[in-house]
Amino acid sequence: MRRVNHYCVILAGGVGSRFWPVSTRSCPKQFYDILEVGKTLIQQTFVRVFELVLLENIFVITHEDYEPFVYEQLPELPKSNLLLEPFMMNTASSIAYASFRIQLRDKNASILIVPSDHLITEEKQFYEVLQLAFRKAVQGEHLITLGIKPRRPDTGYGYIQFVSEDHASPIKKVKAFVEKPSREIAREFLYSGDFLWNSGIFVWNVRTILNAFRKHLPEMYETFYRGKGKIGSEEEQTFIRSIFPTLQRISIDYGVLEKADNVYVIFSRFGWSDLGTWGVLYDKVPKDTSGNALMGKKVLFYEAQNNIVYLKGDKTAIIEGLNDYIVIGTSKALLICRKEKEQEIKRFVNDLKIERGEEFL
């Protein structure tokens, strides 16, 4: 059920460097139909949240360069609900900007924060969890995150440790956040039973999150607060361009949630994946009898197993003898990488930038 004071902010400014070379600075993965289902990731996200939030209460925040992609792929979005950032910062500044804007419209707003590039396969359960989160958000000063039961000792996710006092309630008090642990520590988390993956999906009241900014990121809060008369006016974009170089580049997790003592996590099961790496995509797409996931038209495999191959355009490829590899080809770049090294792709891309500049990024 949609409520007039329920809002949603779709975070759509990331580059997705671990999805290189398909996801690039000029066109990140959220604007691609990565899953080949007829909708891009941001379109799937938009349709999903529209079931819970009125159209006029859905906001998208992204980099200025991606404005044409948003208007092309989300023509229904009110133009005033597209918030543009002049620099790629991190989630704290994005959420602060959106929160100040929403507060102008509704001082009692409850806000859902969702990334634009996640996969959710069990939407009925997703909506049920969010209804619970919205109810919790109005019961007090609660910062709520959705946690996912770990399925493997993944080193690419952040983890949330919860206080396991009330075993019957799906809402747990957060004890600690741990960002991307080693495999050994992730394995301990998996078997301990009191850790969840951090989905990056949040719900809170606008007053609660702005109070949290004022307490834990006071400089960022004061910077936006000084522009209250400009946010929502014709001067907004000029003001945003002027302040963004001065803001701290920090995530909402590091900047606010790890410091706050009023954070809660809801134990959630709704078929979630952040589609952060090619290996995660491999788990989500059909495979042949040898375990190869092919996303391309003309590939022949010989004695090759458990690979993911993604070829853009009409390229032909013959792959022999490869096992557990990522093979990604575009018109400008080729990636061949062992799946077990997928977390290194971000480093590889940074090295490429140093060696060859930004032409291939």
mmCIF file of C-alpha atoms in Angstrom:
data_model
loop_
_atom_site.group_PDB
_atom_site.id
_atom_site.type_symbol
_atom_site.label_atom_id
_atom_site.label_comp_id
_atom_site.label_asym_id
_atom_site.label_seq_id
_atom_site.Cartn_x
_atom_site.Cartn_y
_atom_site.Cartn_z
ATOM 1 C CA MET A 1 0.000 0.000 0.000
ATOM 2 C CA ARG A 2 1.382 3.380 -1.033
ATOM 3 C CA ARG A 3 1.336 6.132 1.590
ATOM 4 C CA VAL A 4 1.694 9.834 0.877
ATOM 5 C CA ASN A 5 4.580 10.218 3.341
ATOM 6 C CA HIS A 6 6.602 7.280 1.979
ATOM 7 C CA TYR A 7 9.510 8.328 -0.232
ATOM 8 C CA CYS A 8 12.238 6.513 -2.098
ATOM 9 C CA VAL A 9 15.727 7.591 -3.173
ATOM 10 C CA ILE A 10 17.363 5.498 -5.896
ATOM 11 C CA LEU A 11 21.158 5.789 -5.769
ATOM 12 C CA ALA A 12 22.368 5.680 -9.380
ATOM 13 C CA GLY A 13 25.759 7.379 -9.438
ATOM 14 C CA GLY A 14 28.204 4.480 -9.127
ATOM 15 C CA VAL A 15 30.522 3.219 -11.852
ATOM 16 C CA GLY A 16 30.565 -0.496 -10.986
ATOM 17 C CA SER A 17 34.254 -0.948 -11.772
ATOM 18 C CA ARG A 18 34.212 -4.660 -10.885
ATOM 19 C CA PHE A 19 31.879 -5.076 -13.878
ATOM 20 C CA TRP A 20 34.494 -3.666 -16.241
ATOM 21 C CA PRO A 21 34.769 -3.599 -19.245
ATOM 22 C CA VAL A 22 30.986 -3.517 -19.773
ATOM 23 C CA SER A 23 30.405 -1.071 -16.930
ATOM 24 C CA THR A 24 32.469 2.055 -17.603
ATOM 25 C CA ARG A 25 32.657 5.662 -16.552
ATOM 26 C CA SER A 26 30.762 6.713 -19.680
ATOM 27 C CA CYS A 27 27.928 4.198 -19.145
ATOM 28 C CA PRO A 28 27.768 2.280 -15.845
ATOM 29 C CA LYS A 29 26.061 -1.079 -15.354
ATOM 30 C CA GLN A 30 22.814 0.336 -13.914
ATOM 31 C CA PHE A 31 21.956 1.602 -17.396
ATOM 32 C CA TYR A 32 22.482 -1.811 -19.044
ATOM 33 C CA ASP A 33 20.168 -4.775 -19.389
ATOM 34 C CA ILE A 34 22.840 -6.971 -17.800
ATOM 35 C CA LEU A 35 20.403 -9.827 -17.180
ATOM 36 C CA GLU A 36 18.959 -9.667 -20.723
ATOM 37 C CA VAL A 37 15.364 -9.447 -19.477
ATOM 38 C CA GLY A 38 14.232 -6.424 -21.489
ATOM 39 C CA LYS A 39 14.815 -3.830 -18.749
ATOM 40 C CA THR A 40 17.966 -2.174 -17.483
ATOM 41 C CA LEU A 41 18.861 -2.529 -13.814
ATOM 42 C CA ILE A 42 17.650 0.971 -12.968
ATOM 43 C CA GLN A 43 14.376 0.339 -14.796
ATOM 44 C CA GLN A 44 13.841 -2.857 -12.792
ATOM 45 C CA THR A 45 14.535 -0.944 -9.580
ATOM 46 C CA PHE A 46 12.134 1.832 -10.518
ATOM 47 C CA VAL A 47 9.293 -0.584 -11.326
ATOM 48 C CA ARG A 48 9.921 -2.432 -8.053
ATOM 49 C CA VAL A 49 9.720 0.609 -5.780
ATOM 50 C CA PHE A 50 6.738 2.027 -7.666
ATOM 51 C CA GLU A 51 4.678 -0.737 -6.053
ATOM 52 C CA LEU A 52 5.317 0.902 -2.660
ATOM 53 C CA VAL A 53 5.900 4.597 -3.321
ATOM 54 C CA LEU A 54 3.896 7.207 -5.222
ATOM 55 C CA LEU A 55 5.508 8.327 -8.466
ATOM 56 C CA GLU A 56 5.899 11.907 -7.259
ATOM 57 C CA ASN A 57 7.772 10.624 -4.185
ATOM 58 C CA ILE A 58 10.443 8.687 -6.083
ATOM 59 C CA PHE A 59 13.801 10.474 -6.428
ATOM 60 C CA VAL A 60 16.855 9.440 -8.412
ATOM 61 C CA ILE A 61 20.286 10.823 -7.589
ATOM 62 C CA THR A 62 23.125 10.387 -10.050
ATOM 63 C CA HIS A 63 26.083 12.102 -11.690
ATOM 64 C CA GLU A 64 25.408 14.984 -14.063
ATOM 65 C CA ASP A 65 26.819 12.973 -16.975
ATOM 66 C CA TYR A 66 24.083 10.357 -16.599
ATOM 67 C CA GLU A 67 21.144 12.754 -16.836
ATOM 68 C CA PRO A 68 20.339 11.689 -20.444
ATOM 69 C CA PHE A 69 20.334 7.993 -19.481
ATOM 70 C CA VAL A 70 17.861 8.590 -16.655
ATOM 71 C CA TYR A 71 15.483 10.647 -18.787
ATOM 72 C CA GLU A 72 15.648 8.096 -21.600
ATOM 73 C CA GLN A 73 15.139 5.042 -19.392
ATOM 74 C CA LEU A 74 12.767 6.562 -16.796
ATOM 75 C CA PRO A 75 10.583 8.974 -18.777
ATOM 76 C CA GLU A 76 7.885 8.806 -16.077
ATOM 77 C CA LEU A 77 10.172 10.326 -13.430
ATOM 78 C CA PRO A 78 9.230 13.943 -12.643
ATOM 79 C CA LYS A 79 12.096 16.161 -13.788
ATOM 80 C CA SER A 80 12.256 17.895 -10.417
ATOM 81 C CA ASN A 81 12.909 14.503 -8.780
ATOM 82 C CA LEU A 82 16.211 13.946 -10.560
ATOM 83 C CA LEU A 83 19.052 15.141 -8.332
ATOM 84 C CA LEU A 84 22.369 15.679 -10.105
ATOM 85 C CA GLU A 85 25.813 15.510 -8.513
ATOM 86 C CA PRO A 86 28.768 17.270 -10.149
ATOM 87 C CA PHE A 87 31.317 14.788 -8.769
ATOM 88 C CA MET A 88 31.302 11.111 -7.904
ATOM 89 C CA MET A 89 31.528 11.183 -4.153
ATOM 90 C CA ASN A 90 29.978 8.460 -2.007
ATOM 91 C CA THR A 91 26.655 7.557 -0.465
ATOM 92 C CA ALA A 92 26.779 9.918 2.535
ATOM 93 C CA SER A 93 26.691 13.103 0.452
ATOM 94 C CA SER A 94 24.054 11.643 -1.887
ATOM 95 C CA ILE A 95 21.773 10.725 1.003
ATOM 96 C CA ALA A 96 22.307 14.068 2.749
ATOM 97 C CA TYR A 97 21.405 15.970 -0.432
ATOM 98 C CA ALA A 98 18.275 13.898 -1.048
ATOM 99 C CA SER A 99 17.209 14.130 2.605
ATOM 100 C CA PHE A 100 17.395 17.936 2.676
ATOM 101 C CA ARG A 101 15.391 18.076 -0.550
ATOM 102 C CA ILE A 102 12.709 15.674 0.712
ATOM 103 C CA GLN A 103 12.447 17.512 4.034
ATOM 104 C CA LEU A 104 11.321 20.598 2.126
ATOM 105 C CA ARG A 105 8.345 18.672 0.809
ATOM 106 C CA ASP A 106 7.456 16.586 3.869
ATOM 107 C CA LYS A 107 8.951 16.978 7.344
ATOM 108 C CA ASN A 108 7.387 13.650 8.358
ATOM 109 C CA ALA A 109 8.695 11.681 5.390
ATOM 110 C CA SER A 110 9.829 8.099 5.790
ATOM 111 C CA ILE A 111 12.544 7.376 3.239
ATOM 112 C CA LEU A 112 13.577 4.154 1.533
ATOM 113 C CA ILE A 113 17.136 4.205 0.150
ATOM 114 C CA VAL A 114 17.865 1.659 -2.596
ATOM 115 C CA PRO A 115 20.803 1.139 -4.962
ATOM 116 C CA SER A 116 19.885 1.145 -8.640
ATOM 117 C CA ASP A 117 21.744 -2.039 -9.579
ATOM 118 C CA HIS A 118 20.500 -4.783 -7.257
ATOM 119 C CA LEU A 119 18.590 -7.938 -8.132
ATOM 120 C CA ILE A 120 15.565 -8.990 -6.074
ATOM 121 C CA THR A 121 13.761 -12.142 -7.158
ATOM 122 C CA GLU A 122 11.120 -12.512 -4.432
ATOM 123 C CA GLU A 123 9.334 -9.189 -4.563
ATOM 124 C CA LYS A 124 6.372 -10.151 -2.352
ATOM 125 C CA GLN A 125 8.754 -10.858 0.535
ATOM 126 C CA PHE A 126 10.645 -7.652 -0.291
ATOM 127 C CA TYR A 127 7.486 -5.580 0.079
ATOM 128 C CA GLU A 128 6.579 -7.301 3.353
ATOM 129 C CA VAL A 129 10.008 -6.515 4.828
ATOM 130 C CA LEU A 130 9.774 -2.889 3.738
ATOM 131 C CA GLN A 131 6.336 -2.461 5.279
ATOM 132 C CA LEU A 132 7.836 -3.708 8.549
ATOM 133 C CA ALA A 133 10.755 -1.297 8.138
ATOM 134 C CA PHE A 134 8.462 1.673 7.494
ATOM 135 C CA ARG A 135 6.464 0.841 10.629
ATOM 136 C CA LYS A 136 9.639 0.627 12.697
ATOM 137 C CA ALA A 137 10.911 3.936 11.277
ATOM 138 C CA VAL A 138 7.987 5.927 12.686
ATOM 139 C CA GLN A 139 8.139 4.348 16.139
ATOM 140 C CA GLY A 140 11.194 6.326 17.200
ATOM 141 C CA GLU A 141 14.682 7.458 16.213
ATOM 142 C CA HIS A 142 15.538 4.275 14.318
ATOM 143 C CA LEU A 143 18.022 3.849 11.476
ATOM 144 C CA ILE A 144 17.085 0.617 9.732
ATOM 145 C CA THR A 145 19.103 -1.522 7.342
ATOM 146 C CA LEU A 146 18.047 -4.742 5.661
ATOM 147 C CA GLY A 147 20.340 -7.702 6.311
ATOM 148 C CA ILE A 148 20.661 -10.885 4.251
ATOM 149 C CA LYS A 149 21.618 -14.283 5.650
ATOM 150 C CA PRO A 150 25.094 -15.122 4.252
ATOM 151 C CA ARG A 151 25.151 -18.033 1.810
ATOM 152 C CA ARG A 152 28.935 -18.263 1.508
ATOM 153 C CA PRO A 153 32.049 -16.622 3.042
ATOM 154 C CA ASP A 154 32.009 -13.764 0.546
ATOM 155 C CA THR A 155 34.776 -11.168 0.883
ATOM 156 C CA GLY A 156 33.049 -8.622 -1.336
ATOM 157 C CA TYR A 157 30.202 -7.774 1.033
ATOM 158 C CA GLY A 158 29.989 -5.782 4.226
ATOM 159 C CA TYR A 159 28.703 -7.666 7.271
ATOM 160 C CA ILE A 160 26.410 -6.637 10.123
ATOM 161 C CA GLN A 161 26.691 -8.219 13.559
ATOM 162 C CA PHE A 162 23.435 -8.127 15.490
ATOM 163 C CA VAL A 163 22.509 -8.543 19.124
ATOM 164 C CA SER A 164 20.695 -11.878 19.346
ATOM 165 C CA GLU A 165 18.593 -11.273 22.437
ATOM 166 C CA ASP A 166 15.068 -11.479 21.029
ATOM 167 C CA HIS A 167 15.206 -14.592 18.861
ATOM 168 C CA ALA A 168 11.564 -14.303 17.785
ATOM 169 C CA SER A 169 11.755 -10.798 16.328
ATOM 170 C CA PRO A 170 13.123 -10.242 12.800
ATOM 171 C CA ILE A 171 14.270 -6.768 13.915
ATOM 172 C CA LYS A 172 17.648 -6.871 15.677
ATOM 173 C CA LYS A 173 19.751 -4.188 17.316
ATOM 174 C CA VAL A 174 23.018 -3.748 15.420
ATOM 175 C CA LYS A 175 26.178 -4.451 17.361
ATOM 176 C CA ALA A 176 28.860 -3.782 14.725
ATOM 177 C CA PHE A 177 29.578 -3.316 11.031
ATOM 178 C CA VAL A 178 32.495 -5.090 9.361
ATOM 179 C CA GLU A 179 33.512 -4.053 5.855
ATOM 180 C CA LYS A 180 34.725 -6.723 3.400
ATOM 181 C CA PRO A 181 36.587 -9.147 5.694
ATOM 182 C CA SER A 182 39.201 -11.711 4.694
ATOM 183 C CA ARG A 183 37.948 -15.135 3.622
ATOM 184 C CA GLU A 184 38.965 -16.682 6.935
ATOM 185 C CA ILE A 185 37.047 -14.083 8.940
ATOM 186 C CA ALA A 186 34.083 -14.250 6.560
ATOM 187 C CA ARG A 187 33.984 -18.009 7.144
ATOM 188 C CA GLU A 188 33.856 -17.418 10.913
ATOM 189 C CA PHE A 189 31.003 -14.937 10.400
ATOM 190 C CA LEU A 190 29.121 -17.491 8.313
ATOM 191 C CA TYR A 191 29.227 -20.137 11.021
ATOM 192 C CA SER A 192 28.701 -17.802 13.988
ATOM 193 C CA GLY A 193 25.042 -17.205 13.154
ATOM 194 C CA ASP A 194 24.928 -13.578 14.306
ATOM 195 C CA PHE A 195 26.191 -11.875 11.141
ATOM 196 C CA LEU A 196 24.231 -10.782 8.075
ATOM 197 C CA TRP A 197 25.271 -9.342 4.748
ATOM 198 C CA ASN A 198 24.694 -5.591 4.518
ATOM 199 C CA SER A 199 22.317 -5.127 1.577
ATOM 200 C CA GLY A 200 22.823 -1.357 1.340
ATOM 201 C CA ILE A 201 19.038 -0.866 1.544
ATOM 202 C CA PHE A 202 17.910 1.507 4.300
ATOM 203 C CA VAL A 203 14.715 2.963 5.782
ATOM 204 C CA TRP A 204 14.369 5.884 8.205
ATOM 205 C CA ASN A 205 12.426 9.011 9.001
ATOM 206 C CA VAL A 206 13.853 12.189 7.453
ATOM 207 C CA ARG A 207 14.251 13.821 10.868
ATOM 208 C CA THR A 208 16.108 10.778 12.177
ATOM 209 C CA ILE A 209 18.661 10.681 9.377
ATOM 210 C CA LEU A 210 19.255 14.444 9.442
ATOM 211 C CA ASN A 211 19.771 14.314 13.208
ATOM 212 C CA ALA A 212 22.274 11.510 12.609
ATOM 213 C CA PHE A 213 24.138 13.647 10.066
ATOM 214 C CA ARG A 214 24.182 16.570 12.493
ATOM 215 C CA LYS A 215 25.686 14.353 15.195
ATOM 216 C CA HIS A 216 28.107 12.161 13.220
ATOM 217 C CA LEU A 217 28.965 14.211 10.100
ATOM 218 C CA PRO A 218 28.458 17.760 11.415
ATOM 219 C CA GLU A 219 30.508 19.519 8.723
ATOM 220 C CA MET A 220 28.521 17.877 5.933
ATOM 221 C CA TYR A 221 25.258 18.649 7.710
ATOM 222 C CA GLU A 222 26.175 22.314 8.222
ATOM 223 C CA THR A 223 27.233 22.677 4.589
ATOM 224 C CA PHE A 224 23.845 21.517 3.319
ATOM 225 C CA TYR A 225 21.989 23.376 6.072
ATOM 226 C CA ARG A 226 23.508 26.687 4.958
ATOM 227 C CA GLY A 227 21.918 26.130 1.569
ATOM 228 C CA LYS A 228 18.388 25.458 2.811
ATOM 229 C CA GLY A 229 17.121 28.543 1.046
ATOM 230 C CA LYS A 230 18.706 27.452 -2.221
ATOM 231 C CA ILE A 231 17.847 23.749 -2.239
ATOM 232 C CA GLY A 232 14.539 23.423 -4.032
ATOM 233 C CA SER A 233 14.976 26.772 -5.817
ATOM 234 C CA GLU A 234 16.431 27.791 -9.188
ATOM 235 C CA GLU A 235 19.776 28.254 -7.416
ATOM 236 C CA GLU A 236 19.961 24.638 -6.286
ATOM 237 C CA GLN A 237 22.295 23.265 -8.952
ATOM 238 C CA THR A 238 24.700 26.200 -8.664
ATOM 239 C CA PHE A 239 24.800 25.702 -4.907
ATOM 240 C CA ILE A 240 25.368 21.943 -5.225
ATOM 241 C CA ARG A 241 28.226 22.484 -7.678
ATOM 242 C CA SER A 242 29.832 24.948 -5.291
ATOM 243 C CA ILE A 243 29.725 22.741 -2.180
ATOM 244 C CA PHE A 244 30.506 19.275 -3.531
ATOM 245 C CA PRO A 245 34.289 19.819 -3.756
ATOM 246 C CA THR A 246 34.267 20.647 -0.038
ATOM 247 C CA LEU A 247 32.369 17.537 1.118
ATOM 248 C CA GLN A 248 33.972 14.503 2.718
ATOM 249 C CA ARG A 249 34.077 11.502 0.397
ATOM 250 C CA ILE A 250 32.608 8.847 2.702
ATOM 251 C CA SER A 251 29.905 6.194 2.684
ATOM 252 C CA ILE A 252 26.790 6.357 4.839
ATOM 253 C CA ASP A 253 28.021 3.183 6.545
ATOM 254 C CA TYR A 254 31.359 4.646 7.657
ATOM 255 C CA GLY A 255 30.116 8.171 8.187
ATOM 256 C CA VAL A 256 26.906 7.529 10.132
ATOM 257 C CA LEU A 257 25.795 3.953 10.721
ATOM 258 C CA GLU A 258 29.018 2.653 12.275
ATOM 259 C CA LYS A 259 28.974 5.536 14.770
ATOM 260 C CA ALA A 260 25.280 5.556 15.679
ATOM 261 C CA ASP A 261 23.756 3.602 18.555
ATOM 262 C CA ASN A 262 20.210 3.544 17.159
ATOM 263 C CA VAL A 263 20.757 1.229 14.179
ATOM 264 C CA TYR A 264 18.580 -1.821 13.637
ATOM 265 C CA VAL A 265 18.744 -4.599 11.063
ATOM 266 C CA ILE A 266 15.799 -6.576 9.716
ATOM 267 C CA PHE A 267 16.542 -10.196 8.918
ATOM 268 C CA SER A 268 15.439 -10.398 5.268
ATOM 269 C CA ARG A 269 14.840 -13.119 2.706
ATOM 270 C CA PHE A 270 13.831 -11.860 -0.722
ATOM 271 C CA GLY A 271 16.265 -13.324 -3.246
ATOM 272 C CA TRP A 272 18.736 -10.443 -2.994
ATOM 273 C CA SER A 273 21.965 -9.970 -4.918
ATOM 274 C CA ASP A 274 23.920 -6.765 -5.415
ATOM 275 C CA LEU A 275 25.180 -7.902 -8.869
ATOM 276 C CA GLY A 276 28.510 -6.433 -7.875
ATOM 277 C CA THR A 277 30.766 -8.825 -9.783
ATOM 278 C CA TRP A 278 30.792 -11.111 -12.787
ATOM 279 C CA GLY A 279 30.944 -14.085 -10.436
ATOM 280 C CA VAL A 280 27.654 -13.042 -8.828
ATOM 281 C CA LEU A 281 26.085 -12.697 -12.284
ATOM 282 C CA TYR A 282 27.366 -16.202 -13.120
ATOM 283 C CA ASP A 283 25.257 -17.571 -10.263
ATOM 284 C CA LYS A 284 22.117 -15.892 -11.627
ATOM 285 C CA VAL A 285 22.086 -16.852 -15.319
ATOM 286 C CA PRO A 286 21.462 -20.155 -17.189
ATOM 287 C CA LYS A 287 24.403 -22.471 -17.875
ATOM 288 C CA ASP A 288 25.146 -25.294 -20.289
ATOM 289 C CA THR A 289 25.832 -28.877 -19.259
ATOM 290 C CA SER A 290 29.474 -27.985 -18.549
ATOM 291 C CA GLY A 291 28.534 -25.112 -16.259
ATOM 292 C CA ASN A 292 29.418 -22.387 -18.750
ATOM 293 C CA ALA A 293 27.299 -19.230 -18.636
ATOM 294 C CA LEU A 294 27.166 -17.683 -22.092
ATOM 295 C CA MET A 295 25.942 -14.163 -22.709
ATOM 296 C CA GLY A 296 26.766 -13.775 -26.361
ATOM 297 C CA LYS A 297 25.756 -15.198 -29.727
ATOM 298 C CA LYS A 298 28.683 -17.106 -31.201
ATOM 299 C CA VAL A 299 30.868 -18.989 -28.754
ATOM 300 C CA LEU A 300 32.112 -22.560 -28.978
ATOM 301 C CA PHE A 301 33.483 -24.302 -25.881
ATOM 302 C CA TYR A 302 36.008 -27.174 -25.940
ATOM 303 C CA GLU A 303 36.968 -28.878 -22.690
ATOM 304 C CA ALA A 304 35.956 -25.709 -20.856
ATOM 305 C CA GLN A 305 33.922 -25.645 -17.676
ATOM 306 C CA ASN A 306 32.246 -23.229 -15.261
ATOM 307 C CA ASN A 307 33.159 -20.057 -17.149
ATOM 308 C CA ILE A 308 31.143 -16.899 -17.662
ATOM 309 C CA VAL A 309 31.484 -15.384 -21.131
ATOM 310 C CA TYR A 310 29.909 -12.055 -22.030
ATOM 311 C CA LEU A 311 30.528 -10.730 -25.545
ATOM 312 C CA LYS A 312 28.962 -7.527 -26.805
ATOM 313 C CA GLY A 313 28.072 -7.237 -30.464
ATOM 314 C CA ASP A 314 28.564 -10.009 -33.033
ATOM 315 C CA LYS A 315 31.942 -11.298 -31.912
ATOM 316 C CA THR A 316 32.775 -14.974 -32.404
ATOM 317 C CA ALA A 317 34.917 -16.788 -29.849
ATOM 318 C CA ILE A 318 36.371 -20.256 -29.372
ATOM 319 C CA ILE A 319 37.298 -21.104 -25.804
ATOM 320 C CA GLU A 320 39.356 -24.225 -25.108
ATOM 321 C CA GLY A 321 40.692 -25.539 -21.834
ATOM 322 C CA LEU A 322 39.534 -22.734 -19.563
ATOM 323 C CA ASN A 323 37.937 -23.611 -16.237
ATOM 324 C CA ASP A 324 36.383 -21.127 -13.798
ATOM 325 C CA TYR A 325 37.246 -18.012 -15.799
ATOM 326 C CA ILE A 326 35.607 -14.685 -16.558
ATOM 327 C CA VAL A 327 35.854 -13.721 -20.234
ATOM 328 C CA ILE A 328 34.326 -10.365 -21.129
ATOM 329 C CA GLY A 329 34.673 -8.636 -24.494
ATOM 330 C CA THR A 330 33.505 -5.258 -25.759
ATOM 331 C CA SER A 331 34.415 -3.199 -28.818
ATOM 332 C CA LYS A 332 37.301 -1.578 -26.894
ATOM 333 C CA ALA A 333 38.472 -4.027 -24.257
ATOM 334 C CA LEU A 334 38.898 -7.673 -23.277
ATOM 335 C CA LEU A 335 39.009 -9.112 -19.760
ATOM 336 C CA ILE A 336 40.227 -12.641 -19.019
ATOM 337 C CA CYS A 337 40.361 -13.321 -15.296
ATOM 338 C CA ARG A 338 39.991 -16.270 -12.943
ATOM 339 C CA LYS A 339 36.707 -16.118 -11.070
ATOM 340 C CA GLU A 340 38.516 -16.454 -7.766
ATOM 341 C CA LYS A 341 40.332 -13.188 -8.552
ATOM 342 C CA GLU A 342 37.208 -11.164 -9.375
ATOM 343 C CA GLN A 343 37.671 -8.882 -6.375
ATOM 344 C CA GLU A 344 40.958 -7.808 -7.978
ATOM 345 C CA ILE A 345 39.249 -6.393 -11.070
ATOM 346 C CA LYS A 346 38.853 -3.007 -9.394
ATOM 347 C CA ARG A 347 42.614 -2.909 -8.821
ATOM 348 C CA PHE A 348 43.260 -3.980 -12.407
ATOM 349 C CA VAL A 349 41.098 -1.116 -13.649
ATOM 350 C CA ASN A 350 42.968 1.366 -11.449
ATOM 351 C CA ASP A 351 46.260 0.084 -12.853
ATOM 352 C CA LEU A 352 44.879 0.470 -16.374
ATOM 353 C CA LYS A 353 44.003 4.063 -15.615
ATOM 354 C CA ILE A 354 47.578 4.748 -14.494
ATOM 355 C CA GLU A 355 49.114 3.002 -17.496
ATOM 356 C CA ARG A 356 46.740 4.047 -20.285
ATOM 357 C CA GLY A 357 44.659 6.928 -18.977
ATOM 358 C CA GLU A 358 40.861 6.947 -18.991
ATOM 359 C CA GLU A 359 40.287 5.983 -22.616
ATOM 360 C CA PHE A 360 39.218 2.432 -21.731
ATOM 361 C CA LEU A 361 37.432 3.210 -18.466
#
